[in-house]
C-alpha positions as a LaTeX table, in Angstrom:
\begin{tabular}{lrrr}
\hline
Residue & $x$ (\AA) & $y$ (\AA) & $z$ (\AA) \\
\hline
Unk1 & 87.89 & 118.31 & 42.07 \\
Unk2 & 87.68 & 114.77 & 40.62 \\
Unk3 & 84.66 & 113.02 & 39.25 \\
Unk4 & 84.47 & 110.48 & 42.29 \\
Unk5 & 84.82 & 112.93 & 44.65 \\
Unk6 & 82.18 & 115.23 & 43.36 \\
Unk7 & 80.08 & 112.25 & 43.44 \\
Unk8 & 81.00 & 111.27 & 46.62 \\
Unk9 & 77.90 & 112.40 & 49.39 \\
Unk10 & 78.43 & 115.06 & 51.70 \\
Unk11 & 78.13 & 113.47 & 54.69 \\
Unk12 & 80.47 & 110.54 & 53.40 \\
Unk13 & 83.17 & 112.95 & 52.87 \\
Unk14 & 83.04 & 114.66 & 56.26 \\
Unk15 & 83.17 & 110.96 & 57.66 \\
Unk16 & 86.19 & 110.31 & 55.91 \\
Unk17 & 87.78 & 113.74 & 57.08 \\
Unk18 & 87.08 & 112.70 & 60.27 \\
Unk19 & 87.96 & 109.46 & 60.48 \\
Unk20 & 91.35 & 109.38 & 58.17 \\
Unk21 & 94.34 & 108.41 & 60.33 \\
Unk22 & 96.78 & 111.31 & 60.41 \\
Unk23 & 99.22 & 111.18 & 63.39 \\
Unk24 & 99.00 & 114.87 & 65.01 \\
Unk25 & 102.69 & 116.67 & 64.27 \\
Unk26 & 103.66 & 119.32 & 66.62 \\
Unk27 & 106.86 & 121.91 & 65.73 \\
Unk28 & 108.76 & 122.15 & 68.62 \\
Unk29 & 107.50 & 125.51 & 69.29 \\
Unk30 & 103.73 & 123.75 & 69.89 \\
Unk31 & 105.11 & 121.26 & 72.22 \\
Unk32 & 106.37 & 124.14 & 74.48 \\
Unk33 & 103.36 & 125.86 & 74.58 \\
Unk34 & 100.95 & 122.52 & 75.73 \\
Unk35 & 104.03 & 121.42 & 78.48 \\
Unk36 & 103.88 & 125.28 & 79.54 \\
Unk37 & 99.89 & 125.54 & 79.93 \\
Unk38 & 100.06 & 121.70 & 81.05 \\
Unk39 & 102.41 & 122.22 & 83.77 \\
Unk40 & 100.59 & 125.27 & 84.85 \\
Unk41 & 97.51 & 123.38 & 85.50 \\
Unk42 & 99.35 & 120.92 & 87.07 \\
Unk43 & 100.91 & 123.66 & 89.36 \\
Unk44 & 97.43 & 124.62 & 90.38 \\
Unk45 & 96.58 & 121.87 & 92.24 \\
Unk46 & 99.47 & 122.49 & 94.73 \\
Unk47 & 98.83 & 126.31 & 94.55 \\
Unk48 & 95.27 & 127.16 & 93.60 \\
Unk49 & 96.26 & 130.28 & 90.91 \\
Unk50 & 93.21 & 129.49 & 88.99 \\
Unk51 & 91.02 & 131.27 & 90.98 \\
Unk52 & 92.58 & 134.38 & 90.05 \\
Unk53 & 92.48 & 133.47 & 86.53 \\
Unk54 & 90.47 & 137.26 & 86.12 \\
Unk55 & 93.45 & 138.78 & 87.18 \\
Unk56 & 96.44 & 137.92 & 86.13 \\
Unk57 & 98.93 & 139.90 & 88.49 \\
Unk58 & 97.38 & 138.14 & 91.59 \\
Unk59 & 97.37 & 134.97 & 89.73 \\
Unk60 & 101.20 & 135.00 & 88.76 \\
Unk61 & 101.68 & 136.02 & 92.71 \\
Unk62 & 99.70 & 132.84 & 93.63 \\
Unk63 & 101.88 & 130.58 & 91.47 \\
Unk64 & 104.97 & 131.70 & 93.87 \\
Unk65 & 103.46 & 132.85 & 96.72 \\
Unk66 & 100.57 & 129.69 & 97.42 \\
Unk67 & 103.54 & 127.12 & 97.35 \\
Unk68 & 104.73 & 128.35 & 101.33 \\
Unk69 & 100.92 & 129.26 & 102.43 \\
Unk70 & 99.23 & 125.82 & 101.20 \\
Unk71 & 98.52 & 123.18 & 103.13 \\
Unk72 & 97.76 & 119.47 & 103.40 \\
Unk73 & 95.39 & 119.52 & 106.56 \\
Unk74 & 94.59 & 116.19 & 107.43 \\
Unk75 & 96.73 & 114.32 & 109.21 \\
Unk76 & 94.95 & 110.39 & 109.55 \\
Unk77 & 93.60 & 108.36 & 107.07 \\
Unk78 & 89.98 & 106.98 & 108.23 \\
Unk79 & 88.51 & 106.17 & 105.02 \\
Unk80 & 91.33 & 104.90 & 102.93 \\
Unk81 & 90.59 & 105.16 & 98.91 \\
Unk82 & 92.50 & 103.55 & 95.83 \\
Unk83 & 96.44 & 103.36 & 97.23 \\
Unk84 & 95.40 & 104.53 & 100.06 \\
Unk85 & 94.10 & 100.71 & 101.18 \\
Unk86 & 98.05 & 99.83 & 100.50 \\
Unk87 & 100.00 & 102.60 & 101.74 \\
Unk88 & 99.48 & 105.68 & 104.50 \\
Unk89 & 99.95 & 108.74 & 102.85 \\
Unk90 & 99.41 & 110.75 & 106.20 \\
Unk91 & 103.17 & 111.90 & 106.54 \\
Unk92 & 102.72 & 114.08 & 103.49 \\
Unk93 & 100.85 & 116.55 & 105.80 \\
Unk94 & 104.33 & 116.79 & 107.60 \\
Unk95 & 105.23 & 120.36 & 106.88 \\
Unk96 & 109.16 & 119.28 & 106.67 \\
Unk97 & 108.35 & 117.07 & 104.07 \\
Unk98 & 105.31 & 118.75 & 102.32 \\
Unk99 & 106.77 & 121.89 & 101.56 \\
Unk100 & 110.06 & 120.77 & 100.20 \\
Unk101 & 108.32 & 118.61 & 97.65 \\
Unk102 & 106.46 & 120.98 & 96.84 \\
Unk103 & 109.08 & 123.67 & 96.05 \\
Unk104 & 110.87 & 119.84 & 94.19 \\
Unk105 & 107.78 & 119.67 & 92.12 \\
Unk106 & 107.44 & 123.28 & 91.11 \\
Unk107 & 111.36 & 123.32 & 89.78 \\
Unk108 & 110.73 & 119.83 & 88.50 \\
Unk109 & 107.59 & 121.03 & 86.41 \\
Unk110 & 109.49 & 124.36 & 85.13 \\
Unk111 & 112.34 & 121.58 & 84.15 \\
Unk112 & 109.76 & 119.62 & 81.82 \\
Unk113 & 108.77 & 122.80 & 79.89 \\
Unk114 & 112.31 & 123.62 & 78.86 \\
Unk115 & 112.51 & 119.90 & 77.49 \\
Unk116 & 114.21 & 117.69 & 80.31 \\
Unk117 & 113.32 & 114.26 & 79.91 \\
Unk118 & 109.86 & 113.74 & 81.78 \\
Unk119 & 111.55 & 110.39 & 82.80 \\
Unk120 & 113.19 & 112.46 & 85.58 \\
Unk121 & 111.33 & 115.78 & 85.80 \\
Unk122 & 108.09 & 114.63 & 86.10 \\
Unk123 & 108.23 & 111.76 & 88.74 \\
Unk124 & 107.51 & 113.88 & 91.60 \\
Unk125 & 104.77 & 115.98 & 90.02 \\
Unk126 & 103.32 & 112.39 & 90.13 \\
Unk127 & 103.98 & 111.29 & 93.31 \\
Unk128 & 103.05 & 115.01 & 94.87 \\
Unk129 & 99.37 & 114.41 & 93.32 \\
Unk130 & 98.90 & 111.01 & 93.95 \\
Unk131 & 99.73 & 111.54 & 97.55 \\
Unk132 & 97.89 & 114.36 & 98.27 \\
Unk133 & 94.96 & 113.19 & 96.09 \\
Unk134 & 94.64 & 109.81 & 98.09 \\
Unk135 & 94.85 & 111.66 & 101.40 \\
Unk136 & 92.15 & 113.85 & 100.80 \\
Unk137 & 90.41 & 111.06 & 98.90 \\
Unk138 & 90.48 & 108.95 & 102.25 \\
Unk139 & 88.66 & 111.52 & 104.19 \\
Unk140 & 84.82 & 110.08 & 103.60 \\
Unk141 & 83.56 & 111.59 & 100.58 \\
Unk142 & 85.30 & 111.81 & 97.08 \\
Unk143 & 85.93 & 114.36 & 94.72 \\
Unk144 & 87.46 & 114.08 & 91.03 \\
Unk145 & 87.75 & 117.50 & 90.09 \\
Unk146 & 91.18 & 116.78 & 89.15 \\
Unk147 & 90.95 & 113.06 & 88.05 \\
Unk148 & 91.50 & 113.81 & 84.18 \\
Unk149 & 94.22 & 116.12 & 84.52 \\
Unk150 & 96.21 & 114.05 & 87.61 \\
Unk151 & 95.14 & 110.65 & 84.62 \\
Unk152 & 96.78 & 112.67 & 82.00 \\
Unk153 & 100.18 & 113.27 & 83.72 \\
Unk154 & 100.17 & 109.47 & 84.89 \\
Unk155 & 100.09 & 108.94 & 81.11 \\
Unk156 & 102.57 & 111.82 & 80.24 \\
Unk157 & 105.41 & 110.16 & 82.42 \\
Unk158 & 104.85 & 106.82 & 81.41 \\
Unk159 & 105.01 & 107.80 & 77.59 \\
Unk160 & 107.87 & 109.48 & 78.70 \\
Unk161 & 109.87 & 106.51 & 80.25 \\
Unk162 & 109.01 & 104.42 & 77.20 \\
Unk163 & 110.17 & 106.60 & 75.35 \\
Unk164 & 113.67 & 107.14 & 77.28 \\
Unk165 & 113.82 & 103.19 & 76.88 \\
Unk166 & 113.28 & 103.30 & 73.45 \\
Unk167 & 116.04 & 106.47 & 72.73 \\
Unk168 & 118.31 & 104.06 & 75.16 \\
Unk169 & 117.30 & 101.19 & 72.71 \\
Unk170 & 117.90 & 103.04 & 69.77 \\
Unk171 & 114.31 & 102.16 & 68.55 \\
Unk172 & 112.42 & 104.55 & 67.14 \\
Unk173 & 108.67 & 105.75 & 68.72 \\
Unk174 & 105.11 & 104.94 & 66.71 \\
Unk175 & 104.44 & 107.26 & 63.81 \\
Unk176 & 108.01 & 108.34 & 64.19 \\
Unk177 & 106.89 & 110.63 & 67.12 \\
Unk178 & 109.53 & 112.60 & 69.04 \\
Unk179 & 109.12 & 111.84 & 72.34 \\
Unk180 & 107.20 & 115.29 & 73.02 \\
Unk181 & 104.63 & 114.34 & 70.34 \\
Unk182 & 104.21 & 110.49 & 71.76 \\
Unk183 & 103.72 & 112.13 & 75.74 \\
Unk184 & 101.03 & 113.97 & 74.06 \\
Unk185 & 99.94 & 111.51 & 72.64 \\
Unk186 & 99.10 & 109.12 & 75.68 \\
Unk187 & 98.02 & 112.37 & 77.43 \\
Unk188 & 95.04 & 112.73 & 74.66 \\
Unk189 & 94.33 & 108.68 & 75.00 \\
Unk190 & 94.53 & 109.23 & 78.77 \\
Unk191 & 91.63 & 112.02 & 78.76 \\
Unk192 & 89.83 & 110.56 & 76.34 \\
Unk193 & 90.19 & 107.37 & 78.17 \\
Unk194 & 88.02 & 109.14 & 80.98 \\
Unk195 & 85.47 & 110.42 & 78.99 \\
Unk196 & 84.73 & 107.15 & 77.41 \\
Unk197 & 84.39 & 105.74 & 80.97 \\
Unk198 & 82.01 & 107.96 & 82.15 \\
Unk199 & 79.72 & 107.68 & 79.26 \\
Unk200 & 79.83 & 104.21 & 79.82 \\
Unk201 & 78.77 & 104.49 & 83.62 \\
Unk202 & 76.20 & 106.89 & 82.35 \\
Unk203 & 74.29 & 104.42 & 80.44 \\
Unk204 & 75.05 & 101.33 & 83.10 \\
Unk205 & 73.21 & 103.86 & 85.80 \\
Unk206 & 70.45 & 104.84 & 84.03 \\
Unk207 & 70.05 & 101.28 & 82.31 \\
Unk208 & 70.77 & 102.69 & 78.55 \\
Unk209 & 67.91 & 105.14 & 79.56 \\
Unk210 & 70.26 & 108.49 & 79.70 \\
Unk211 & 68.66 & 110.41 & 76.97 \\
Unk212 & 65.43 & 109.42 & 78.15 \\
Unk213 & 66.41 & 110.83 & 81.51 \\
Unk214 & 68.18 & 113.75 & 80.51 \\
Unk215 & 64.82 & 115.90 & 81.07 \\
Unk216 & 65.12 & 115.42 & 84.58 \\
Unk217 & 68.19 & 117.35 & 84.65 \\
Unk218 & 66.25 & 120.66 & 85.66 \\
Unk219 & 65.48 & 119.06 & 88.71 \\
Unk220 & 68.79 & 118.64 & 89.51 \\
Unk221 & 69.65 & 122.62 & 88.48 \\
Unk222 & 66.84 & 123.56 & 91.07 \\
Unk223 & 68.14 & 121.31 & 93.42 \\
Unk224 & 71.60 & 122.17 & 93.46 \\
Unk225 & 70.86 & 126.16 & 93.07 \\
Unk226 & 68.96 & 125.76 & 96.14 \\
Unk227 & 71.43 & 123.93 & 98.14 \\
Unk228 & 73.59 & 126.65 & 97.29 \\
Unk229 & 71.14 & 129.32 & 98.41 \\
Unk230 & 70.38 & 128.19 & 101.66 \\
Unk231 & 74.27 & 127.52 & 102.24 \\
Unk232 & 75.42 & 131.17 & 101.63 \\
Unk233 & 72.64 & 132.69 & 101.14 \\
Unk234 & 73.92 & 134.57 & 98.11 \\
Unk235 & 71.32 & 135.92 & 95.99 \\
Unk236 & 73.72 & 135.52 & 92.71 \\
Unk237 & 73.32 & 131.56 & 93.24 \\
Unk238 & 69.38 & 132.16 & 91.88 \\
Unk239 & 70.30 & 134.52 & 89.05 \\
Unk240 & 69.40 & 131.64 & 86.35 \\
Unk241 & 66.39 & 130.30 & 88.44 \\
Unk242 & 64.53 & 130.87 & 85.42 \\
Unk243 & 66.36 & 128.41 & 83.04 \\
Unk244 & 65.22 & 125.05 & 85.11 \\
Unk245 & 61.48 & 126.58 & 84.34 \\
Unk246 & 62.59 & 126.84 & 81.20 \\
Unk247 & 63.96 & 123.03 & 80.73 \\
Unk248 & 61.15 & 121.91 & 82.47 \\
Unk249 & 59.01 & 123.38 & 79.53 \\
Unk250 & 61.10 & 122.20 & 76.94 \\
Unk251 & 62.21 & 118.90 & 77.57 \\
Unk252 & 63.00 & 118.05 & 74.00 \\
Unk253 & 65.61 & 121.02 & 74.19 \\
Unk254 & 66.88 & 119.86 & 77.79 \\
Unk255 & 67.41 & 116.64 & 75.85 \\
Unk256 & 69.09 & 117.28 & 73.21 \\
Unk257 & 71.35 & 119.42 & 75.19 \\
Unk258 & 72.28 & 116.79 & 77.93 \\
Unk259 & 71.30 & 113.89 & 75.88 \\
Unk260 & 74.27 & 115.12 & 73.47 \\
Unk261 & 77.03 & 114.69 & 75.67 \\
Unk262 & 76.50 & 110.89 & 75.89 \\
Unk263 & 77.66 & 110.50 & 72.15 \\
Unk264 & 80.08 & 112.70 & 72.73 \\
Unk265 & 82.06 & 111.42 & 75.59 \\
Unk266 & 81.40 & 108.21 & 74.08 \\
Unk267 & 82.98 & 108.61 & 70.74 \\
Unk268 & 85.54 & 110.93 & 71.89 \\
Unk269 & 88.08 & 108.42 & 71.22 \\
Unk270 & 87.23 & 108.98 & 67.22 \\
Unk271 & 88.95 & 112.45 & 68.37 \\
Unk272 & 92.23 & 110.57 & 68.33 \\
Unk273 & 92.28 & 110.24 & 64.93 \\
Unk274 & 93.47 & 113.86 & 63.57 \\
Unk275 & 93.74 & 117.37 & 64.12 \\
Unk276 & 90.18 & 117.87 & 62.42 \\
Unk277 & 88.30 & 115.37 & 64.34 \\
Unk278 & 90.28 & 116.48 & 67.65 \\
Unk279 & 88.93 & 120.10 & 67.34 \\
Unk280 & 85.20 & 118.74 & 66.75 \\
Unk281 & 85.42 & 116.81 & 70.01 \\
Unk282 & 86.78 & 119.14 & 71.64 \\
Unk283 & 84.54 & 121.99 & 70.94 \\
Unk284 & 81.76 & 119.73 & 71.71 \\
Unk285 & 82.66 & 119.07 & 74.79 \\
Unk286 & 84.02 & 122.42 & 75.63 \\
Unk287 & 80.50 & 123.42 & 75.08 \\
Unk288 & 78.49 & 120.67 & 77.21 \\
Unk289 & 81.10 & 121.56 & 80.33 \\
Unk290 & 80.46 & 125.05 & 79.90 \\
Unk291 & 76.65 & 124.70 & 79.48 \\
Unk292 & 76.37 & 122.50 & 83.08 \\
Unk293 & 78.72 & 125.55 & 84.34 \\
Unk294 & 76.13 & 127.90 & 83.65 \\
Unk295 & 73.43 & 125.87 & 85.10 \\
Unk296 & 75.25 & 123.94 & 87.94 \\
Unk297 & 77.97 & 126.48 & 88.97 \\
Unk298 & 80.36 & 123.40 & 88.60 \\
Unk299 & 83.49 & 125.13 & 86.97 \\
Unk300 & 85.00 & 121.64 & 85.01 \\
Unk301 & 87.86 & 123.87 & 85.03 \\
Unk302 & 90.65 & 121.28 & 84.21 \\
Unk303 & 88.15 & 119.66 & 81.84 \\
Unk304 & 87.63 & 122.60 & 80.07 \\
Unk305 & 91.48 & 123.72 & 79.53 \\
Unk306 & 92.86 & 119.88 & 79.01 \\
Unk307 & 90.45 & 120.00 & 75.96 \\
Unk308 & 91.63 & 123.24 & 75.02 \\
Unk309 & 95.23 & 122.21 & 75.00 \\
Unk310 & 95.10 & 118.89 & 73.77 \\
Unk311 & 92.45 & 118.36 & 71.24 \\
Unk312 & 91.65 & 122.28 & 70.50 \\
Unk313 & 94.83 & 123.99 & 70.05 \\
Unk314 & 93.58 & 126.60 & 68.76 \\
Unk315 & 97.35 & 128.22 & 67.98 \\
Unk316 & 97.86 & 125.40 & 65.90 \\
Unk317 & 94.60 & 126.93 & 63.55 \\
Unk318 & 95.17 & 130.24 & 63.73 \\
Unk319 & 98.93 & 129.61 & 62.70 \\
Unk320 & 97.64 & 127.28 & 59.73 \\
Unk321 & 97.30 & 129.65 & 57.00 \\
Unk322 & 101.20 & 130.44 & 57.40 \\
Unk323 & 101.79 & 126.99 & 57.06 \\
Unk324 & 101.86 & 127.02 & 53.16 \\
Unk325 & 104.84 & 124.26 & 52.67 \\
Unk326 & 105.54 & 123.42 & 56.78 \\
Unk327 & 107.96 & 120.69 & 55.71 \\
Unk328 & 110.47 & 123.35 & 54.39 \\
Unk329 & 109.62 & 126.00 & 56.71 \\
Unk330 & 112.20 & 126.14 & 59.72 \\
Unk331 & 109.27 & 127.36 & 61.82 \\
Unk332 & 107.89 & 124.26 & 61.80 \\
Unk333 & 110.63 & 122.20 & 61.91 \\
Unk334 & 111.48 & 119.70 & 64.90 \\
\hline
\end{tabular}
């Protein structure tokens, strides 16, 4: 250790880690494993596997067998919602079209993971959930369980065209990415993108007063725990009735534990910056989603995985300490 940097302040140091510009390399071997678990999650929204994540035998079945049982229901278009004002996405409900896209996407997505272009493979992905996002979209109400995930792929095949240009061009990507690293790229911009968003609605809504707010949550909890009493009357929707209580207690603690998430989603962008600050966002955030989950019984299932894929990676730590001299190594190789 130098003399500066023994002198240097703790706090300045972890800063610096943090904040230090190191484009985020990824063997070959990496970039299979986020397309893979990418793809899957992508896959879900046509098929609905997730919900069998706790057992993975009827979960693999689902992946096959959901693609020829699920189904776009509505067939009109009364409330029309982002593309849907410019084009009617109602003939996607058309079994002799809906099912052979389908089947298109799910060989198109398997095509991506074994390193075809995304140019090509992943156009219908795109168009599959656009169209059947809008359409349900443009029912009345709105949901965006899938908004990150369906943002990230937009990104993904865009970063994947530029880069086809750009190989076409012979001009090299940013950073000298490969064109897996640069889709990855724009997918973690993309998602972070979304969080920063949302943070900033947060404090337009409650007029900067979020934090200040955040003690109210409980009442939501109770609220919402309720609703879902009286809907199903399922006594395991009241087995945390005690934590609003709780909150309601402790408000510096409900605080500090909602409050948080507003810097968080904020700054997520600093997450961008390398593997190291990418992990500390990402744990974060991985933490506030699966706090509301226990409270709320709102899964943020695609939150919670494209966090764990893109800015966790946690095979990328626990494969570190083999990566003594990874410029030499053939594992790590490109």
């Amino acid at each position: 250790m130098t003399a500066s940097t023994s002198t240097t302040p703790l706090w300045k140091r972890l800063w610096l880690s943090l904040w230090r510009l190191e484009p985020i390399r990824m063997p070959r071997w990496e970039i299979f494993i986020v397309r893979l678990a990418f793809a899957l999650l992508v896959w879900d929204t046509q098929t609905g596997w997730i919900s069998f994540w706790n057992d993975p035998p009827r979960a693999a079945r689902a992946m096959v067998e959901n693609a020829s049982t699920f189904d776009v229901r509505w067939d009109t278009q009364p409330h029309p919602n982002g593309l849907g004002y410019l084009f009617d996405f109602t003939f996607i409900s058309n079994d002799t079209i809906e099912y052979p896209l389908r089947y298109a996407m799910g060989i198109s997505l398997i095509l991506y993971v074994i390193g075809i272009p995304g140019a090509f493979t992943l156009a219908i992905p795109v168009f599959m959930c656009l169209a059947t996002s809008t359409l349900a979209n443009s029912q009345g109400s709105i949901g965006h369980t899938a908004q990150g995930l369906h943002l990230a792929l937009l990104a993904v095949w865009l970063a994947a065209l530029y880069a086809f240009i750009q190989k076409i061009c012979r001009r090299p990507l940013k950073s000298g990415y490969s064109s897996g690293e640069f889709e990855l790229d724009w997918a973690r911009q993309a998602l972070s993108a979304a969080y920063v968003v949302s943070a900033i609605t947060k404090l337009i809504v409650s007029k900067g007063l979020w934090f200040l707010d955040a003690k109210y949550f409980p009442l939501h909890i109770l609220k919402n725990n309720e609703m879902q009493y009286f809907d199903t009357l399922d006594e395991s929707t009241r087995r945390l009735a005690w934590l609003p209580d709780f909150a309601l207690q402790h408000p510096h603690w409900c605080q500090f534990l909602f409050g948080i998430a507003l810097p968080l989603e904020l700054f997520v962008f600093i997450g961008l910056r390398n593997r190291r600050a990418a992990l500390l966002f990402g744990l974060g955030l991985i933490g506030f989603h699966q706090s509301v989950t226990e409270l709320t019984h709102l899964s943020f299932i695609f939150n919670k995985l494209l966090l764990l894929i893109l800015f966790v990676a946690p095979w990328y730590w626990l494969t570190k300490p083999f990566q003594s001299n990874p410029a030499s190594s053939t594992l790590f190789k490109k």
